[in-house]
Short mmCIF file of C-alpha atoms in Angstrom, two decimals:
data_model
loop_
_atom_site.label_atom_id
_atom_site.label_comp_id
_atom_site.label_asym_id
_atom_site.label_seq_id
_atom_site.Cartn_x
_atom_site.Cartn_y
_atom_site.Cartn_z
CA UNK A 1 -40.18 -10.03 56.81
CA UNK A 2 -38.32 -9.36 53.51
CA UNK A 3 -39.05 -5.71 52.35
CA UNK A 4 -36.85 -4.98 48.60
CA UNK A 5 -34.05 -2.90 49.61
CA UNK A 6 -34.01 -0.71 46.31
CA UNK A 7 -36.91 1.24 46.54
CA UNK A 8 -36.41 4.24 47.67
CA UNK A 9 -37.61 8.09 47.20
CA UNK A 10 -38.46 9.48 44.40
CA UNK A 11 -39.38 6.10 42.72
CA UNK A 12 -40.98 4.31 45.66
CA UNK A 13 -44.04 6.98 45.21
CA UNK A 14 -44.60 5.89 41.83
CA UNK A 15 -44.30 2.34 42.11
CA UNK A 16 -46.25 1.75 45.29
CA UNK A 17 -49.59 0.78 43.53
CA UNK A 18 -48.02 -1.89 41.73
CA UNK A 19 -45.85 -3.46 44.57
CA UNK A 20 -48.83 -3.24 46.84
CA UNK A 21 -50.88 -5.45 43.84
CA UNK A 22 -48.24 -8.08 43.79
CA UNK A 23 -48.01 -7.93 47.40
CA UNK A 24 -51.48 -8.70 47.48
CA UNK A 25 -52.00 -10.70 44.73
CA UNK A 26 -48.92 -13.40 46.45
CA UNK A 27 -50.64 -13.28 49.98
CA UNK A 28 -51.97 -16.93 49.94
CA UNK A 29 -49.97 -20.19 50.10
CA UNK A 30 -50.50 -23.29 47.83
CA UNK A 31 -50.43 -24.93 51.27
CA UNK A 32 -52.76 -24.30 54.16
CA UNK A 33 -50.91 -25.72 57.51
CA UNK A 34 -54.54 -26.08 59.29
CA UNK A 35 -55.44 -28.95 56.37
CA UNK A 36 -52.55 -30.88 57.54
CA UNK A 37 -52.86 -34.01 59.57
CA UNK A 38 -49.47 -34.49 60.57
CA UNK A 39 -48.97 -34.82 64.33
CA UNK A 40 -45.67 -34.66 66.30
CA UNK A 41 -46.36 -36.45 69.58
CA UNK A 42 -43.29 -37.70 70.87
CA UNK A 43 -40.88 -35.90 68.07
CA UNK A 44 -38.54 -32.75 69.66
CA UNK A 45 -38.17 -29.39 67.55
CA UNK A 46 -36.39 -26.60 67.83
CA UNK A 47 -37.33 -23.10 66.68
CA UNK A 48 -35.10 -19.97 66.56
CA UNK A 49 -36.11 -16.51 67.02
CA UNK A 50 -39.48 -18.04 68.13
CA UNK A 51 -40.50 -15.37 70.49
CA UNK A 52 -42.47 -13.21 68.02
CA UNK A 53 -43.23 -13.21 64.21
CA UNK A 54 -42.24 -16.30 61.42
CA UNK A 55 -40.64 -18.11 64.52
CA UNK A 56 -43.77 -17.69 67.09
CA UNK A 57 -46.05 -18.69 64.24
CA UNK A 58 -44.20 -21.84 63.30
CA UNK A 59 -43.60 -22.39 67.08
CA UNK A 60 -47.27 -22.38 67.64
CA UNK A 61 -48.04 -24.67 64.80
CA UNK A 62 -45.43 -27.18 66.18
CA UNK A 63 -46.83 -27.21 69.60
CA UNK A 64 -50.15 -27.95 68.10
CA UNK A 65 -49.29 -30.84 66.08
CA UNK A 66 -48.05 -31.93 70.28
CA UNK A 67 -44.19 -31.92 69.45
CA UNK A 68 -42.08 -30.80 72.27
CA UNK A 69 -41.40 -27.13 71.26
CA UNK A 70 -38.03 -25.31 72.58
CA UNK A 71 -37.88 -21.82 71.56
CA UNK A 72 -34.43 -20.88 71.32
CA UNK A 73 -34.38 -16.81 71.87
CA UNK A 74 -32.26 -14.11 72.99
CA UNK A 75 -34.22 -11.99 75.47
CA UNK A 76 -36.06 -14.31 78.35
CA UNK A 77 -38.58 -12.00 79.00
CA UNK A 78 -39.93 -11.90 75.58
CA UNK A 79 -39.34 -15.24 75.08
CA UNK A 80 -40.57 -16.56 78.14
CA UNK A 81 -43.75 -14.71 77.15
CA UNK A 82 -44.30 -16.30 73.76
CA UNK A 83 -44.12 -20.13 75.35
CA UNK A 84 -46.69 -18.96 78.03
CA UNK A 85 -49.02 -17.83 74.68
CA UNK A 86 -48.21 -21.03 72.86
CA UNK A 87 -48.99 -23.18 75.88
CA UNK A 88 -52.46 -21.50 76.99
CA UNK A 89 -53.16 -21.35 73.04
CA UNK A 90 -52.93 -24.90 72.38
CA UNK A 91 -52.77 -27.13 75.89
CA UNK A 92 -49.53 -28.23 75.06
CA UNK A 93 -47.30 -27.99 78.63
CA UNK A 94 -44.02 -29.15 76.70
CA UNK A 95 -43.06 -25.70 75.10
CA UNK A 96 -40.05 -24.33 76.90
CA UNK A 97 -37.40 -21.93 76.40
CA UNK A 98 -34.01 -21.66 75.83
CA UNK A 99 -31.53 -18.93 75.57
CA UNK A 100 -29.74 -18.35 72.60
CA UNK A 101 -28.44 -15.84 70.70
CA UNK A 102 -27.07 -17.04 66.93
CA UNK A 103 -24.84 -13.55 67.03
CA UNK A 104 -22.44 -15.32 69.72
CA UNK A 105 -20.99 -18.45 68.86
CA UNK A 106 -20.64 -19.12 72.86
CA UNK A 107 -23.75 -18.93 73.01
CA UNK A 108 -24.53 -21.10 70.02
CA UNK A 109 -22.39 -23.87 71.92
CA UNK A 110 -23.57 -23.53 75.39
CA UNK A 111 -27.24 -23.61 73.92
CA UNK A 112 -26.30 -26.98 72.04
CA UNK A 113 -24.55 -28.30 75.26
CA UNK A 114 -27.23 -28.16 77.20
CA UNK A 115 -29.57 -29.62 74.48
CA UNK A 116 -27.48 -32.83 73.94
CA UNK A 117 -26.94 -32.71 77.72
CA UNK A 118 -30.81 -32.75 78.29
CA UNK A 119 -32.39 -33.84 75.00
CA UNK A 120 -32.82 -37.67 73.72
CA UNK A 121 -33.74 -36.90 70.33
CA UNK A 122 -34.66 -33.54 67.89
CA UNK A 123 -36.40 -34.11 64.83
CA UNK A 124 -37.12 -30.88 63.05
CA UNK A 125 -34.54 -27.63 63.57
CA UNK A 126 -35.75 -24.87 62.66
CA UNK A 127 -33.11 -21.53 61.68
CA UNK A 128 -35.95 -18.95 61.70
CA UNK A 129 -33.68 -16.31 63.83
CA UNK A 130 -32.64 -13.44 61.67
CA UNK A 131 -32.15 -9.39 61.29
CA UNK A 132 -31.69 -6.93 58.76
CA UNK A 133 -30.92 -3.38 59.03
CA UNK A 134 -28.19 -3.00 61.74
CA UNK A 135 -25.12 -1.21 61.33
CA UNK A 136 -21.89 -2.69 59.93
CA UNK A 137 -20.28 -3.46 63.60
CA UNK A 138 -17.73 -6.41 64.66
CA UNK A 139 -18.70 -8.62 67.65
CA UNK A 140 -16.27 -9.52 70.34
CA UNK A 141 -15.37 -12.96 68.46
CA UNK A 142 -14.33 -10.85 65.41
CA UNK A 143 -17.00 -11.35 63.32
CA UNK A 144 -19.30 -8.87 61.64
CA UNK A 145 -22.56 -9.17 63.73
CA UNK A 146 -25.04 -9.04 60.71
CA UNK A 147 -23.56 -12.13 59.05
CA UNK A 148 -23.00 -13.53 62.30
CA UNK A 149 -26.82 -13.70 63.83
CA UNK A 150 -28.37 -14.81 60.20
CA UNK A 151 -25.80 -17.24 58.78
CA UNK A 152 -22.51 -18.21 61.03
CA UNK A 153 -24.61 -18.96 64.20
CA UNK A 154 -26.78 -21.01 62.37
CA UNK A 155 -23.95 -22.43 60.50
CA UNK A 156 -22.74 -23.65 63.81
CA UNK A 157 -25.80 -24.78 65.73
CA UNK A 158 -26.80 -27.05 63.11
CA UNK A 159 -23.57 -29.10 63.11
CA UNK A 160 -23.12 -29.00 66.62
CA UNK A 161 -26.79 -30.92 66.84
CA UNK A 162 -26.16 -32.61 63.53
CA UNK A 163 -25.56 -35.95 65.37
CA UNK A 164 -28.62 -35.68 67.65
CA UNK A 165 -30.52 -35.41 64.60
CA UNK A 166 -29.24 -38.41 62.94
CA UNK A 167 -29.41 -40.42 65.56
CA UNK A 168 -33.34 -39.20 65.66
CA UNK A 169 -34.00 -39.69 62.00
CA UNK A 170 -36.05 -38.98 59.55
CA UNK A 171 -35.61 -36.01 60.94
CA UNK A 172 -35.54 -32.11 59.15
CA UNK A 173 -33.39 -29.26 59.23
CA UNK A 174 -35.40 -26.02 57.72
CA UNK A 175 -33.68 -22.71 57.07
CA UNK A 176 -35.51 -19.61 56.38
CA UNK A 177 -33.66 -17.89 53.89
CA UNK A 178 -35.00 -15.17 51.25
CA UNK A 179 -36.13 -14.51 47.92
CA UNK A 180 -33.73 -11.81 48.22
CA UNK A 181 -30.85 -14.42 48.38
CA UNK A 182 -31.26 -13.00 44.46
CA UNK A 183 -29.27 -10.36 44.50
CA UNK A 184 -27.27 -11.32 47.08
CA UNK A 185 -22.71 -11.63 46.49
CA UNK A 186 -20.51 -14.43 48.77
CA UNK A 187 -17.81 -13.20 49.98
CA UNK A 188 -15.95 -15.18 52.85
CA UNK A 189 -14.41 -11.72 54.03
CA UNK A 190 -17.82 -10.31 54.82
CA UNK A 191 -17.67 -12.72 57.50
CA UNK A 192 -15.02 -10.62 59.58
CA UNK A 193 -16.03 -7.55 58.01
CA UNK A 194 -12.41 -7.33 56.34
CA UNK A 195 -15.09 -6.34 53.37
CA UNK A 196 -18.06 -5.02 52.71
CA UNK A 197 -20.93 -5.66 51.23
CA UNK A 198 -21.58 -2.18 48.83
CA UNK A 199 -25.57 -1.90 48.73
CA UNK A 200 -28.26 -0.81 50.50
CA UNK A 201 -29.21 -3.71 52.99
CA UNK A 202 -26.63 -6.13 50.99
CA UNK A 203 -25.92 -7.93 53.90
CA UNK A 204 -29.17 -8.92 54.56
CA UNK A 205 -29.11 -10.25 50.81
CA UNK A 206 -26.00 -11.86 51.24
CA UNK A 207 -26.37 -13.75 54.26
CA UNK A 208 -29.42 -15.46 52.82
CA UNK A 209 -27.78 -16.57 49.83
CA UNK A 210 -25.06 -17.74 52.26
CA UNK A 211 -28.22 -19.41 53.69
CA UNK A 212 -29.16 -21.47 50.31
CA UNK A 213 -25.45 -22.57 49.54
CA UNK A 214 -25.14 -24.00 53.20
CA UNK A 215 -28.48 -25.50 52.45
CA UNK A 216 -27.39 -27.04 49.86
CA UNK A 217 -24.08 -28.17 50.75
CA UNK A 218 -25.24 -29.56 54.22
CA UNK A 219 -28.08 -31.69 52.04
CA UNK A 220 -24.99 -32.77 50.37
CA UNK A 221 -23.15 -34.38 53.15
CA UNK A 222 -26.33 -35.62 54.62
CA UNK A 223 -27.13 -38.14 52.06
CA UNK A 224 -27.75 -41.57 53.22
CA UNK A 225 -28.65 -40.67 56.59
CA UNK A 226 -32.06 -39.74 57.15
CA UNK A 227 -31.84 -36.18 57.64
CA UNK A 228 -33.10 -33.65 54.90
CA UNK A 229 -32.07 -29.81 54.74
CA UNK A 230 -34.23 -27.33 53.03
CA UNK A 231 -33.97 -23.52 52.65
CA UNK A 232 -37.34 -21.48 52.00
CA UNK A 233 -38.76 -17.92 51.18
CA UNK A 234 -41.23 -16.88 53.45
CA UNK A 235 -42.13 -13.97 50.87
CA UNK A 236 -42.86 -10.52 52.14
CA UNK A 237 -44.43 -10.22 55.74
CA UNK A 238 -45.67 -8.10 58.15
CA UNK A 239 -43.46 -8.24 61.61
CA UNK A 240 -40.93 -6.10 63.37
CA UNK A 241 -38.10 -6.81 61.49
CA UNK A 242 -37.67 -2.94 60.22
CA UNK A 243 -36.86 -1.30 63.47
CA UNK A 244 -33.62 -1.04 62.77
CA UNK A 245 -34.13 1.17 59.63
CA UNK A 246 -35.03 4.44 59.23
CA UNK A 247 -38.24 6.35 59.19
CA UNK A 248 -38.16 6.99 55.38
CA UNK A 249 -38.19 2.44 55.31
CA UNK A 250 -40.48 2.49 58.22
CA UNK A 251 -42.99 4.49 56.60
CA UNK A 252 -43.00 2.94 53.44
CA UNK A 253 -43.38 -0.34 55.08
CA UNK A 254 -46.04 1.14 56.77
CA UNK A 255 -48.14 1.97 53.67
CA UNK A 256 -47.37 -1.73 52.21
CA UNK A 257 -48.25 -3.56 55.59
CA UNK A 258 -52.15 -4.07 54.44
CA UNK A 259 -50.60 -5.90 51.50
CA UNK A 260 -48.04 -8.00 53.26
CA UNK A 261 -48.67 -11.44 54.21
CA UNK A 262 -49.18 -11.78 57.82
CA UNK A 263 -46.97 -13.51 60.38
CA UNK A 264 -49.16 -17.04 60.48
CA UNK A 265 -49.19 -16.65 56.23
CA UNK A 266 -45.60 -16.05 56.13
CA UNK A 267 -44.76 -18.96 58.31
CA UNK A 268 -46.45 -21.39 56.23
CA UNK A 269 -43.67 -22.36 54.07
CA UNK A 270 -41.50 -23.12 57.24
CA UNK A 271 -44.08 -24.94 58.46
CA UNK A 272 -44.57 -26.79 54.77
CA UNK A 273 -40.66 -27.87 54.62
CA UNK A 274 -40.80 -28.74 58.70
CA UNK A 275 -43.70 -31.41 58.68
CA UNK A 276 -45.40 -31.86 55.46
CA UNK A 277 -45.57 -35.30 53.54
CA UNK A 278 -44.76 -33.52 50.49
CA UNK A 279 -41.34 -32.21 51.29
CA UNK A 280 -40.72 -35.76 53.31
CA UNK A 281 -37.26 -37.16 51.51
CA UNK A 282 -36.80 -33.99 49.53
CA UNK A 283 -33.18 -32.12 50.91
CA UNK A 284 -30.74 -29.19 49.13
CA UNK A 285 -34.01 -27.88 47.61
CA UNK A 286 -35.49 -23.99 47.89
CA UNK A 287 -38.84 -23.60 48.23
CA UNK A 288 -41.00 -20.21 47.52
CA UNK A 289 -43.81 -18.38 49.46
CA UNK A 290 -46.57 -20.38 48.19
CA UNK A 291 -44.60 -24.18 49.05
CA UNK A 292 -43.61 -24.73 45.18
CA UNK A 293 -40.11 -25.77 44.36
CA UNK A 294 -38.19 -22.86 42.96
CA UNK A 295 -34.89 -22.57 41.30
CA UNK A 296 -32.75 -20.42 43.58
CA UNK A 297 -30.22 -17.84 41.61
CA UNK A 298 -27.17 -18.95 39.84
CA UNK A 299 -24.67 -18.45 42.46
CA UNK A 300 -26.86 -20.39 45.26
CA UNK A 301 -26.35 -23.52 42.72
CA UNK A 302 -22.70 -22.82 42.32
CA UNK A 303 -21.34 -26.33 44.54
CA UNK A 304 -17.84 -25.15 44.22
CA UNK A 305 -19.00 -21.64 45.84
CA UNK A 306 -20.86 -23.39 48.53
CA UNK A 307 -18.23 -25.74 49.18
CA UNK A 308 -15.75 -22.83 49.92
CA UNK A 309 -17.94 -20.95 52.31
CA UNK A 310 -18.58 -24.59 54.45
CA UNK A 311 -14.95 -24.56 54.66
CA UNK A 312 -14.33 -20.69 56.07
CA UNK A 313 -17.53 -21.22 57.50
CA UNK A 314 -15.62 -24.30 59.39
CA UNK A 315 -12.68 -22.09 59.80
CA UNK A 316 -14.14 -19.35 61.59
CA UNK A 317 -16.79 -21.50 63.89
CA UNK A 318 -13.60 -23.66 65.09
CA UNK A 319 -15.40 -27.08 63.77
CA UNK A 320 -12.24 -27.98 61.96
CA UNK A 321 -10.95 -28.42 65.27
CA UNK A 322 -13.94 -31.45 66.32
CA UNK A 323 -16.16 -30.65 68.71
#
């Protein structure tokens, strides 16, 4: 779900009719997953955050098309809920979990151990798992927990499984950013929380432009081998990502939710850049809500800015020391 930060009272009362038009009026995709023939028997993915919302929706499409679907999610209950929906929803007895939790980066690597330990192949990675709306709060590892779960933990899983995908290719890495990536700032010392984004929900912003520049960069180093890297809106959706704000959000999203995409119309996109024929051999490209190319901001095409948060990004994950 990506709800604008800057609306809020007095204006949000006046502008409501005409957010919950465009709302509406960008509810359908250019792209319907269901008209897509592509089928994934014998390819691995993985999906994170698939045990509700974008991430079960995508999950579920995977498992359909008969890939071997690992949902990688924090809580095991929940999670090993959502694989016993996918795999009574679509016959498909190769959906399992796995725990991870992109906010801990020993997680991240004992997650990826155990996948190169147990794994021959992955085709399609999927960095679905995100928040927005938590408090400004530094994990044990020293890192500011926000910016941490949507970007650094993602950051690390993918080059911790980078080789398994080449080794698998063509294969796809897919990261669901924003459209708010817009207004987002880089700054590597929001990483430790040594500063601050200043605006309401900035570092939900921020970490999704951090999303498009690794995007891009990764697509950059990936060249010649087989393995593509996109980053994607999923444009504004209707899922639990606002219970971590307060009522005053809560009940404005609540008045906007008939006008939201749902959770299978938001995940189309992911879906789009994860198995389509059109985005085959396309990499360090953004894609919008309806599957279209788009031209990210200014500062998410900035290769010198992208380059420098790769290399705190290495810094801080411990990959300049080789795994």
């Amino acid at each position: 779900m990506e709800l604008p930060g800057a609306l809020s009272p007095p204006w949000w009362l006046l502008l409501l009719p005409l957010l919950a038009l465009l709302l509406w009026a960008t509810r359908r995709s250019s792209w319907e997953p269901r008209e897509c023939p592509a089928d994934l028997t014998g390819k691995t993915v993985i999906v994170t955050g698939a045990n509700s919302g974008i991430g079960k929706c995508v999950a579920m499409d995977l498992a359909r098309r008969n890939a071997r679907t690992i949902l990688a999610c924090r809580s095991r209950e929940r999670g090993q809920a959502a694989v016993e929906e996918i795999r009574a929803a679509t016959g498909n007895p190769a959906v399992v979990l796995r725990l991870l939790d992109t906010g801990s980066l020993a997680s991240v690597r004992a997650f990826a151990s155990a996948v190169l330990r147990e794994e021959s192949r992955l085709d399609v990675l999927v960095n679905n798992a995100g928040i927005t709306g938590l408090p400004f709060a530094i994990t044990s590892e020293g890192l500011e927990q926000t910016f941490a779960i949507n970007y650094l933990g993602p950051f690390l899983l993918t080059n911790l499984l980078l080789d398994l995908l080449k080794a698998s290719a063509p294969a796809r890495v897919v990261n669901v950013s924003s459209f708010r990536h817009s207004v987002g700032t880089v700054d590597t010392g929001f990483l430790t929380g040594q500063r601050r984004p200043g605006r309401y929900d900035a570092a939900y912003s921020s970490t999704k432009l951090m999303n498009v520049l690794f995007t891009a960069e990764l697509a950059r180093r990936l060249q010649g081998t087989g393995v593509t890297a996109n980053a994607l809106s999923p444009g504004v959706v209707s899922t639990g990502i606002m219970r971590h704000f307060s009522w005053t959000a809560r009940a404005l999203f609540g008045l906007l939710r008939p006008f939201m995409k749902s959770a299978e119309q938001g995940a189309a996109s992911t879906i789009f850049c994860a198995v389509s024929e059109e985005a085959a051999g396309i990499s360090g490209k953004y894609f919008d809500s309806s599957c279209r190319l788009a031209l990210p901001s200014a500062a998410a095409r900035d290769a010198a800015l992208a380059r420098k948060l790769w290399e705190a990004s290495e810094r801080l994950t411990g990959l300049t020391e080789r795994e």
